[in-house]
Short mmCIF file of C-alpha atoms and ligand atoms in Angstrom, two decimals:
data_model
loop_
_atom_site.label_atom_id
_atom_site.label_comp_id
_atom_site.label_asym_id
_atom_site.label_seq_id
_atom_site.Cartn_x
_atom_site.Cartn_y
_atom_site.Cartn_z
CA MET A 1 -20.71 11.20 7.41
CA ARG A 2 -20.81 14.20 5.10
CA ILE A 3 -17.90 14.04 2.71
CA SER A 4 -16.58 16.14 -0.12
CA VAL A 5 -14.00 14.83 -2.55
CA ILE A 6 -12.00 17.42 -4.44
CA GLY A 7 -10.69 16.09 -7.77
CA CYS A 8 -12.69 13.51 -9.68
CA GLY A 9 -10.00 11.94 -11.73
CA TYR A 10 -9.01 8.33 -11.33
CA LEU A 11 -8.46 8.46 -7.59
CA GLY A 12 -11.21 10.94 -6.68
CA ALA A 13 -14.01 9.45 -8.75
CA VAL A 14 -13.34 5.99 -7.33
CA HIS A 15 -13.04 7.41 -3.78
CA ALA A 16 -16.23 9.42 -4.03
CA ALA A 17 -18.25 6.50 -5.40
CA SER A 18 -16.74 4.05 -2.88
CA MET A 19 -17.46 6.35 0.07
CA ALA A 20 -21.11 6.69 -0.97
CA HIS A 21 -21.20 2.90 -1.45
CA LEU A 22 -20.07 2.62 2.20
CA GLY A 23 -23.06 4.73 3.29
CA HIS A 24 -21.61 8.26 3.46
CA ASP A 25 -23.19 11.36 1.90
CA VAL A 26 -20.70 12.44 -0.78
CA VAL A 27 -20.23 15.36 -3.12
CA GLY A 28 -17.49 15.05 -5.78
CA ILE A 29 -16.10 18.39 -7.00
CA ASP A 30 -13.95 18.96 -10.02
CA VAL A 31 -13.15 21.95 -12.25
CA ASP A 32 -13.51 19.76 -15.38
CA GLU A 33 -17.16 20.23 -16.47
CA ALA A 34 -17.07 17.32 -18.95
CA LYS A 35 -16.00 14.89 -16.18
CA ILE A 36 -18.70 16.18 -13.83
CA ALA A 37 -21.32 15.84 -16.60
CA SER A 38 -20.34 12.25 -17.21
CA LEU A 39 -20.15 11.27 -13.50
CA SER A 40 -23.47 13.06 -12.83
CA VAL A 41 -25.26 10.63 -15.14
CA GLY A 42 -23.45 7.65 -13.55
CA ARG A 43 -20.94 7.22 -16.35
CA ALA A 44 -17.28 6.69 -15.42
CA PRO A 45 -15.00 8.87 -17.58
CA PHE A 46 -12.45 5.99 -17.81
CA PHE A 47 -12.51 2.21 -17.83
CA GLU A 48 -12.39 0.68 -14.39
CA PRO A 49 -13.97 -2.72 -13.64
CA GLY A 50 -16.65 -2.41 -10.90
CA LEU A 51 -16.83 1.33 -10.97
CA PRO A 52 -19.94 1.70 -13.13
CA GLU A 53 -21.91 -0.59 -10.77
CA VAL A 54 -20.82 1.35 -7.67
CA LEU A 55 -21.57 4.70 -9.36
CA GLU A 56 -25.00 3.50 -10.34
CA SER A 57 -25.95 2.11 -6.96
CA ALA A 58 -24.56 5.15 -5.13
CA ALA A 59 -26.44 7.56 -7.41
CA ALA A 60 -29.65 5.57 -6.95
CA SER A 61 -29.23 5.77 -3.14
CA GLY A 62 -29.20 9.60 -3.43
CA ARG A 63 -25.94 9.74 -1.47
CA LEU A 64 -23.67 10.75 -4.34
CA ARG A 65 -23.60 13.86 -6.45
CA PHE A 66 -21.05 15.69 -8.53
CA THR A 67 -20.58 19.38 -9.17
CA SER A 68 -18.03 21.95 -10.39
CA ASP A 69 -19.10 24.37 -7.67
CA PHE A 70 -16.59 24.38 -4.78
CA ALA A 71 -19.22 25.99 -2.51
CA ALA A 72 -20.84 22.51 -2.27
CA ALA A 73 -17.98 21.56 0.00
CA ALA A 74 -19.52 23.76 2.66
CA ASP A 75 -22.13 21.08 3.35
CA ALA A 76 -19.48 18.52 4.20
CA ASP A 77 -17.39 18.06 7.36
CA ILE A 78 -14.63 15.86 5.91
CA HIS A 79 -12.92 16.94 2.69
CA PHE A 80 -10.69 14.56 0.71
CA VAL A 81 -8.27 16.16 -1.71
CA ALA A 82 -7.54 13.70 -4.50
CA VAL A 83 -6.15 15.78 -7.36
CA GLY A 84 -3.23 14.64 -9.55
CA THR A 85 0.44 15.37 -9.12
CA PRO A 86 1.89 14.68 -12.57
CA GLN A 87 5.55 15.06 -13.50
CA VAL A 88 6.51 18.65 -14.37
CA ALA A 89 7.18 19.19 -18.06
CA ASP A 90 10.81 20.33 -17.58
CA GLY A 91 12.12 18.00 -14.87
CA ASP A 92 11.56 15.09 -12.55
CA ALA A 93 9.59 16.81 -9.75
CA ALA A 94 5.90 16.51 -9.06
CA ASP A 95 3.75 19.37 -10.37
CA MET A 96 1.98 20.73 -7.24
CA ARG A 97 -0.20 23.29 -9.03
CA PHE A 98 -3.39 21.22 -8.80
CA VAL A 99 -2.91 20.40 -5.11
CA ASP A 100 -2.20 24.06 -4.30
CA ALA A 101 -5.20 25.27 -6.34
CA ALA A 102 -7.49 22.66 -4.74
CA PHE A 103 -6.46 23.72 -1.21
CA SER A 104 -6.86 27.40 -1.89
CA SER A 105 -10.34 26.94 -3.40
CA LEU A 106 -11.44 24.50 -0.70
CA LEU A 107 -10.30 26.73 2.19
CA GLU A 108 -12.83 29.35 1.16
CA HIS A 109 -15.60 26.87 2.20
CA VAL A 110 -14.17 25.04 5.19
CA LYS A 111 -15.51 25.69 8.66
CA ASP A 112 -14.43 25.21 12.27
CA GLY A 113 -14.07 21.51 13.17
CA ASP A 114 -13.72 20.32 9.57
CA LEU A 115 -11.14 17.69 8.68
CA ILE A 116 -9.23 18.07 5.44
CA VAL A 117 -7.66 14.85 4.26
CA GLY A 118 -4.98 14.85 1.55
CA LYS A 119 -4.91 11.71 -0.59
CA SER A 120 -2.74 12.88 -3.44
CA THR A 121 0.76 11.46 -3.78
CA VAL A 122 2.98 14.36 -2.68
CA PRO A 123 6.61 15.18 -2.01
CA VAL A 124 7.44 14.68 1.69
CA GLY A 125 7.00 18.02 3.49
CA THR A 126 3.84 19.00 1.61
CA ALA A 127 1.41 18.27 4.40
CA ALA A 128 3.44 20.37 6.91
CA ARG A 129 3.45 23.22 4.45
CA LEU A 130 -0.31 22.94 3.80
CA ALA A 131 -1.00 22.67 7.57
CA GLU A 132 0.61 26.08 7.96
CA LEU A 133 -1.65 27.52 5.23
CA ILE A 134 -4.74 26.03 6.96
CA ALA A 135 -3.61 27.48 10.33
CA GLU A 136 -3.49 30.89 8.67
CA LYS A 137 -6.72 30.72 6.68
CA GLN A 138 -8.98 28.44 8.83
CA PRO A 139 -7.33 27.62 12.15
CA GLY A 140 -10.43 25.68 13.30
CA ALA A 141 -9.82 23.01 10.69
CA THR A 142 -7.39 20.08 10.87
CA LEU A 143 -5.26 18.42 8.16
CA ALA A 144 -4.61 14.70 7.87
CA TRP A 145 -2.69 12.85 5.14
CA ASN A 146 -4.15 9.52 4.12
CA PRO A 147 -2.29 8.08 1.13
CA GLU A 148 -3.99 5.82 -1.31
CA PHE A 149 -2.63 2.41 -2.45
CA LEU A 150 -5.31 1.45 -4.97
CA ARG A 151 -4.31 -0.34 -8.20
CA GLU A 152 -5.97 0.47 -11.48
CA GLY A 153 -8.18 -2.45 -12.41
CA PHE A 154 -8.89 -3.19 -8.76
CA ALA A 155 -9.56 0.35 -7.64
CA VAL A 156 -12.97 -0.13 -6.03
CA LYS A 157 -11.98 -3.25 -4.17
CA ASP A 158 -8.73 -1.63 -2.96
CA THR A 159 -10.67 1.42 -1.74
CA VAL A 160 -13.44 -0.50 0.01
CA SER A 161 -11.15 -3.18 1.43
CA PRO A 162 -7.64 -1.74 1.60
CA ASP A 163 -4.78 -3.85 2.92
CA ARG A 164 -3.78 -1.07 5.30
CA LEU A 165 -4.88 2.41 6.31
CA VAL A 166 -2.24 5.05 6.89
CA TYR A 167 -3.07 8.36 8.55
CA GLY A 168 -0.61 11.23 8.87
CA VAL A 169 -1.99 13.48 11.65
CA PRO A 170 -0.75 16.35 13.82
CA ASP A 171 0.39 15.79 17.45
CA GLY A 172 -2.02 15.96 20.36
CA ALA A 173 -5.81 16.14 20.58
CA ALA A 174 -6.38 17.39 17.03
CA GLY A 175 -4.49 14.34 15.75
CA GLU A 176 -6.39 11.95 17.92
CA ARG A 177 -9.66 13.40 16.75
CA ALA A 178 -8.53 13.12 13.13
CA THR A 179 -7.69 9.45 13.66
CA GLY A 180 -11.06 8.84 15.21
CA LEU A 181 -12.93 10.54 12.35
CA LEU A 182 -10.92 8.62 9.72
CA ASN A 183 -11.66 5.38 11.56
CA GLU A 184 -15.38 6.27 11.34
CA VAL A 185 -15.06 6.96 7.57
CA TYR A 186 -13.42 3.58 7.08
CA ALA A 187 -15.49 1.87 9.79
CA SER A 188 -16.19 -1.29 7.77
CA ALA A 189 -12.51 -1.83 6.89
CA VAL A 190 -11.44 -1.09 10.48
CA ALA A 191 -14.08 -3.57 11.82
CA ALA A 192 -12.72 -6.15 9.38
CA GLY A 193 -9.32 -5.88 11.05
CA THR A 194 -7.48 -3.74 8.51
CA PRO A 195 -4.24 -2.55 10.08
CA VAL A 196 -4.36 1.19 10.87
CA ILE A 197 -1.05 3.07 11.08
CA SER A 198 -1.62 6.52 12.57
CA THR A 199 1.60 8.53 12.40
CA ASP A 200 3.07 11.93 11.57
CA TYR A 201 2.70 13.72 8.24
CA ALA A 202 6.17 13.00 6.91
CA THR A 203 5.93 9.28 7.60
CA ALA A 204 2.53 9.02 5.92
CA GLU A 205 3.79 10.84 2.83
CA LEU A 206 6.92 8.67 2.70
CA VAL A 207 4.99 5.40 3.10
CA LYS A 208 3.27 6.12 -0.16
CA VAL A 209 6.29 7.05 -2.20
CA SER A 210 8.49 4.33 -0.71
CA ALA A 211 5.88 1.66 -1.41
CA ASN A 212 5.78 2.62 -5.06
CA ALA A 213 9.60 2.93 -5.15
CA PHE A 214 9.85 -0.58 -3.67
CA LEU A 215 7.45 -2.02 -6.26
CA ALA A 216 9.30 -0.27 -9.07
CA THR A 217 12.60 -1.57 -7.74
CA LYS A 218 11.28 -5.10 -7.55
CA ILE A 219 10.20 -4.98 -11.20
CA SER A 220 13.47 -3.47 -12.36
CA PHE A 221 15.41 -6.02 -10.30
CA ILE A 222 13.83 -8.87 -12.19
CA ASN A 223 14.25 -7.00 -15.52
CA ALA A 224 17.94 -6.57 -14.70
CA MET A 225 18.11 -10.38 -14.15
CA ALA A 226 16.38 -10.70 -17.58
CA GLU A 227 19.23 -8.71 -19.15
CA ILE A 228 21.75 -11.15 -17.63
CA ALA A 229 19.59 -14.09 -18.63
CA GLU A 230 19.57 -12.89 -22.22
CA VAL A 231 23.32 -13.21 -22.54
CA THR A 232 23.68 -16.47 -20.59
CA GLY A 233 20.78 -18.52 -21.93
CA ALA A 234 19.02 -18.57 -18.56
CA ASP A 235 15.26 -18.31 -18.18
CA VAL A 236 14.22 -15.36 -16.03
CA THR A 237 10.66 -16.67 -15.51
CA LYS A 238 12.01 -19.90 -13.92
CA LEU A 239 14.45 -17.78 -11.93
CA ALA A 240 11.55 -15.62 -10.63
CA ASP A 241 9.55 -18.76 -9.70
CA ALA A 242 12.53 -20.17 -7.80
CA ILE A 243 13.46 -17.04 -5.87
CA GLY A 244 9.80 -16.23 -5.35
CA HIS A 245 9.32 -19.40 -3.29
CA ASP A 246 11.45 -17.69 -0.65
CA ALA A 247 8.73 -15.98 1.44
CA ARG A 248 11.09 -13.14 2.19
CA ILE A 249 11.21 -12.36 -1.52
CA GLY A 250 7.76 -13.40 -2.76
CA ARG A 251 6.73 -14.06 -6.36
CA ARG A 252 4.43 -11.03 -6.86
CA PHE A 253 5.82 -8.14 -8.98
CA LEU A 254 8.64 -10.31 -10.26
CA ASN A 255 7.27 -10.58 -13.76
CA ALA A 256 10.01 -9.63 -16.19
CA GLY A 257 8.93 -7.99 -19.43
CA VAL A 258 8.62 -4.47 -20.93
CA GLY A 259 8.56 -3.05 -17.44
CA PHE A 260 6.36 -0.65 -15.53
CA GLY A 261 4.43 2.30 -16.85
CA GLY A 262 1.26 4.18 -15.91
CA GLY A 263 0.47 7.36 -14.15
CA CYS A 264 2.14 6.40 -10.86
CA LEU A 265 5.25 4.30 -10.64
CA PRO A 266 7.40 6.11 -13.22
CA LYS A 267 6.56 9.64 -12.15
CA ASP A 268 6.56 8.78 -8.43
CA ILE A 269 10.14 7.41 -8.44
CA ARG A 270 11.32 10.52 -10.39
CA ALA A 271 9.50 12.89 -8.00
CA PHE A 272 10.96 10.99 -5.08
CA SER A 273 14.49 11.39 -6.41
CA ALA A 274 13.89 15.10 -7.12
CA ARG A 275 12.62 15.65 -3.58
CA ALA A 276 15.53 13.76 -2.03
CA ARG A 277 17.96 15.94 -4.03
CA GLU A 278 16.19 19.04 -2.72
CA LEU A 279 16.60 17.66 0.83
CA GLY A 280 20.36 17.13 0.21
CA GLN A 281 19.83 13.32 0.26
CA GLY A 282 20.07 12.52 -3.40
CA ASP A 283 22.59 9.72 -2.72
CA ALA A 284 19.99 7.84 -0.61
CA VAL A 285 17.74 7.14 -3.58
CA ARG A 286 20.23 7.37 -6.39
CA PHE A 287 19.44 3.71 -7.13
CA LEU A 288 16.02 4.85 -8.30
CA ASP A 289 17.70 6.54 -11.31
CA GLU A 290 19.08 3.05 -12.18
CA VAL A 291 15.60 1.52 -11.59
CA ASP A 292 14.24 4.01 -14.12
CA LYS A 293 17.00 3.30 -16.63
CA ILE A 294 16.66 -0.47 -16.45
CA ASN A 295 12.90 0.03 -16.96
CA LEU A 296 13.27 2.20 -20.04
CA ARG A 297 15.99 -0.04 -21.53
CA ARG A 298 13.41 -2.83 -21.75
CA ARG A 299 11.35 -0.77 -24.20
CA THR A 300 14.42 -0.31 -26.42
CA ARG A 301 15.16 -4.05 -26.17
CA VAL A 302 11.76 -4.89 -27.64
CA VAL A 303 12.25 -2.52 -30.55
CA GLU A 304 15.60 -4.13 -31.19
CA LEU A 305 14.13 -7.62 -31.03
CA VAL A 306 11.68 -6.75 -33.77
CA ARG A 307 14.52 -5.30 -35.87
CA GLU A 308 16.58 -8.44 -35.23
CA GLU A 309 13.81 -10.82 -36.15
CA ALA A 310 12.64 -8.93 -39.22
CA GLY A 311 16.10 -7.97 -40.43
CA GLY A 312 15.25 -4.23 -40.25
CA LEU A 313 12.22 -2.08 -39.50
CA ALA A 314 11.41 -0.10 -42.65
CA GLY A 315 8.30 -1.52 -44.28
CA VAL A 316 8.02 -4.38 -41.77
CA ARG A 317 4.43 -5.17 -40.79
CA VAL A 318 4.07 -5.37 -37.01
CA GLY A 319 0.84 -6.40 -35.29
CA VAL A 320 0.86 -4.89 -31.82
CA LEU A 321 -1.35 -6.47 -29.15
CA GLY A 322 -1.83 -4.07 -26.28
CA LEU A 323 -1.69 -0.27 -25.81
CA ALA A 324 -2.72 0.21 -22.16
CA PHE A 325 0.06 0.26 -19.53
CA LYS A 326 -1.41 -2.92 -18.05
CA PRO A 327 -4.47 -5.15 -18.59
CA HIS A 328 -7.90 -4.18 -17.24
CA SER A 329 -7.20 -0.51 -17.80
CA ASP A 330 -7.61 2.01 -20.64
CA ASP A 331 -4.80 4.12 -19.22
CA ILE A 332 -2.00 4.92 -21.65
CA ARG A 333 -0.01 7.28 -19.45
CA ASP A 334 3.65 6.37 -19.82
CA SER A 335 2.55 3.08 -21.36
CA PRO A 336 5.43 0.88 -22.53
CA ALA A 337 3.09 -0.56 -25.20
CA LEU A 338 2.18 2.70 -26.79
CA GLU A 339 5.74 4.01 -26.67
CA ILE A 340 7.04 0.88 -28.34
CA ALA A 341 4.36 1.04 -31.06
CA MET A 342 5.14 4.69 -31.73
CA ARG A 343 8.89 4.06 -31.87
CA LEU A 344 8.46 1.17 -34.36
CA ALA A 345 6.22 3.40 -36.53
CA GLU A 346 8.76 6.25 -36.36
CA ALA A 347 11.43 3.78 -37.56
CA GLY A 348 9.37 2.99 -40.62
CA ALA A 349 7.54 -0.14 -39.52
CA LEU A 350 3.92 -0.54 -40.62
CA VAL A 351 2.26 -0.87 -37.21
CA THR A 352 -1.32 -1.99 -36.67
CA ALA A 353 -2.20 -1.93 -32.97
CA THR A 354 -5.14 -3.04 -30.92
CA ASP A 355 -6.29 -3.09 -27.28
CA PRO A 356 -9.62 -4.12 -25.74
CA GLN A 357 -10.04 -0.73 -24.01
CA ALA A 358 -7.29 1.72 -24.80
CA VAL A 359 -7.64 2.32 -28.59
CA GLU A 360 -9.54 5.57 -28.23
CA ASN A 361 -7.04 7.05 -25.80
CA ALA A 362 -4.15 5.86 -27.92
CA ARG A 363 -5.68 7.29 -31.08
CA ARG A 364 -5.87 10.72 -29.42
CA ARG A 365 -2.19 10.52 -28.41
CA ALA A 366 -0.88 8.87 -31.56
CA PRO A 367 -3.24 9.73 -34.45
CA GLY A 368 -0.61 8.54 -36.96
CA LEU A 369 -0.83 4.93 -35.89
CA VAL A 370 -3.15 2.41 -37.48
CA PHE A 371 -5.58 0.80 -35.11
CA ALA A 372 -7.63 -2.37 -35.37
CA ASP A 373 -10.69 -3.56 -33.50
CA SER A 374 -9.51 -7.05 -32.80
CA ALA A 375 -6.37 -9.08 -32.40
CA GLU A 376 -7.13 -10.97 -35.61
CA GLU A 377 -7.36 -7.79 -37.59
CA ALA A 378 -4.19 -6.36 -36.00
CA VAL A 379 -2.05 -9.38 -36.89
CA ARG A 380 -3.36 -9.98 -40.40
CA ASP A 381 -0.36 -10.27 -42.80
CA ALA A 382 2.06 -9.31 -40.04
CA ASP A 383 5.75 -10.09 -40.31
CA VAL A 384 6.08 -9.85 -36.52
CA VAL A 385 3.44 -10.08 -33.78
CA LEU A 386 4.18 -8.20 -30.58
CA LEU A 387 2.30 -8.91 -27.41
CA ILE A 388 2.89 -6.07 -24.99
CA THR A 389 -0.11 -5.83 -22.64
CA GLU A 390 -1.12 -9.17 -21.21
CA TRP A 391 -4.90 -8.96 -21.56
CA PRO A 392 -6.46 -12.40 -21.02
CA GLU A 393 -7.94 -12.33 -24.56
CA PHE A 394 -4.39 -11.95 -25.94
CA THR A 395 -2.70 -14.52 -23.77
CA ALA A 396 -5.49 -17.03 -24.66
CA LEU A 397 -4.94 -16.64 -28.41
CA ASP A 398 -4.67 -19.85 -30.27
CA PRO A 399 -1.19 -20.05 -31.99
CA VAL A 400 -2.56 -22.26 -34.75
CA GLY A 401 -5.52 -20.07 -35.60
CA ILE A 402 -3.50 -16.86 -35.43
CA GLY A 403 -0.73 -18.56 -37.39
CA ALA A 404 -3.03 -18.83 -40.40
CA LEU A 405 -3.52 -15.05 -40.51
CA VAL A 406 0.07 -13.78 -40.40
CA ALA A 407 2.67 -13.49 -43.10
CA HIS A 408 5.49 -14.78 -40.89
CA ARG A 409 5.07 -16.70 -37.67
CA THR A 410 7.26 -14.61 -35.38
CA ILE A 411 5.96 -13.58 -31.95
CA ILE A 412 7.70 -11.38 -29.43
CA ASP A 413 6.14 -11.86 -26.00
CA GLY A 414 6.82 -8.60 -24.14
CA ARG A 415 5.25 -9.89 -20.94
CA ASN A 416 6.45 -13.51 -20.92
CA SER A 417 2.80 -14.50 -20.68
CA LEU A 418 2.59 -17.17 -23.41
CA ASP A 419 3.61 -20.76 -23.38
CA PRO A 420 6.70 -20.89 -25.65
CA ALA A 421 6.32 -24.60 -26.26
CA ALA A 422 2.76 -24.28 -27.60
CA TRP A 423 3.74 -21.46 -29.91
CA ARG A 424 6.84 -23.18 -31.18
CA ALA A 425 4.85 -26.32 -31.73
CA ALA A 426 2.56 -24.34 -33.99
CA GLY A 427 5.55 -23.26 -36.12
CA TRP A 428 6.25 -19.89 -34.50
CA THR A 429 9.58 -18.35 -33.77
CA TYR A 430 9.01 -17.31 -30.15
CA ARG A 431 11.07 -14.57 -28.37
CA GLY A 432 10.40 -13.65 -24.76
CA LEU A 433 12.29 -11.19 -22.60
CA GLY A 434 15.02 -12.80 -20.53
CA ARG A 435 14.15 -16.34 -21.47
C1 UGA B 1 0.55 1.39 -8.57
C2 UGA B 1 0.68 0.64 -7.20
O1 UGA B 1 0.71 -0.76 -7.40
C3 UGA B 1 -0.52 0.99 -6.26
O2 UGA B 1 -0.37 0.36 -5.04
C4 UGA B 1 -0.55 2.53 -6.17
O3 UGA B 1 -1.66 2.90 -5.33
C5 UGA B 1 -0.70 3.16 -7.52
O4 UGA B 1 0.46 2.77 -8.38
C6 UGA B 1 -0.66 4.65 -7.31
O5 UGA B 1 0.28 5.20 -6.83
O6 UGA B 1 -1.73 5.25 -7.52
P1 UGA B 1 -0.90 0.92 -10.76
O7 UGA B 1 -0.24 2.08 -11.37
O8 UGA B 1 -2.39 0.78 -10.95
O9 UGA B 1 -0.66 0.89 -9.21
O10 UGA B 1 -0.19 -0.30 -11.47
P2 UGA B 1 0.60 -1.64 -10.96
O11 UGA B 1 -0.35 -2.73 -10.82
O12 UGA B 1 1.45 -1.35 -9.79
O13 UGA B 1 1.50 -1.86 -12.27
C7 UGA B 1 2.45 -0.89 -12.60
C8 UGA B 1 3.16 -1.31 -13.85
O14 UGA B 1 4.15 -2.34 -13.53
C9 UGA B 1 2.39 -1.86 -15.00
O15 UGA B 1 2.84 -1.33 -16.20
C10 UGA B 1 2.59 -3.35 -14.91
O16 UGA B 1 2.47 -3.96 -16.18
C11 UGA B 1 4.05 -3.40 -14.43
N1 UGA B 1 4.42 -4.65 -13.79
C12 UGA B 1 3.75 -5.08 -12.66
C13 UGA B 1 5.47 -5.40 -14.26
O17 UGA B 1 6.09 -5.05 -15.33
N2 UGA B 1 5.83 -6.56 -13.65
C14 UGA B 1 5.20 -6.98 -12.54
O18 UGA B 1 5.57 -8.07 -12.01
C15 UGA B 1 4.14 -6.21 -12.04
#
């Protein structure tokens, strides 16, 4: 099938490469010339395991190209819109400027019979509004909404083999045709038995935001239990194991620690609350405000733990392990790790931070921090070591070897990902979160 992908950021670049990998003819379009230049030579503009290989094989097949010229969309019959919807600067809502601009540019090049497929995470009601715009500008085209559930770090796998496919389509024949076309796009996943939920626009939009709201709630639930565990001497990791054995609850996304960050969960729950308030249903999701607050309190808790252990922050040497919002990513958007490192430095601590992939991004955001190339270098002469992003190379560190490098053997495990017994046996003061 002939596909265009509008927006070649995280979602779009992965989608374009994955669609070409599945055998489609794909053109990726973005207004950012630097991104296009990088993708055109097969280089991913961000770190994502598996993406370079897929980009390379797709480019070699001749089925994938990138351009900043929207007119290239005219050669495609199916157009995916995958631009970002960040949080607005002065509130909680999603910034829809990129989506609106993408649709207005794209509509200049869409022809009768084309299918436009929204993938961006949008406030419920957006697809209905955009369908009206399409009916006005190009009535022969149809709109579908096909939310994306990929996780950074597993983006290619999640795109090629998703755990479900959700299509928001209009009523009647146009909707049935749209469902058929999307089933052809995702033919390999459909043949593998992936559940397909074909529904209306509003449901499809809500599936996406409610899934992220649920995941955020699950994480904040366990972090709330961590707060209780901290004052009662209970161990939240054991608690999570125990309740996780109940299949109705499940153990995944019950890891207590510094909480969630990234370009999705934090801004999506805020945008959902903002949209619910606009709809006069703010009460229905008011708990999400609490989910957000619990999450942000964990960052403060870590800063306080360092202060407690070091007896103050001014002049205290802190070795920070991790800057990305999670392992296997170089993404520092709303990263708990980077925020904690910056807050410690602002309070006068002498912070040296490292991360296997995110140092360059962090340096651009926080040029005042000191960065190291390795964990060993970051913790040298440290009074306190702080593990905030659970990269395998950090969780595998040898407490004895590392112990010889630091000034004081104090470790704060912001992800509860170390074995406290092993670290204590090596002479460390170990502090986890909620244990
Ligand atoms: C999230 C969703 O998981 C995806 O399904 C969704 O498609 C994506 O947002 C999106 O909307 O684009 P992602 O942002 O890649 O994916 O990250 P997650 O793996 O969900 O992790 C989010 C944050 O929660 C990370 O900071 C992680 O460290 C934290 N987390 C996760 C915990 O603190 N505890 C856990 O048990 C799990």
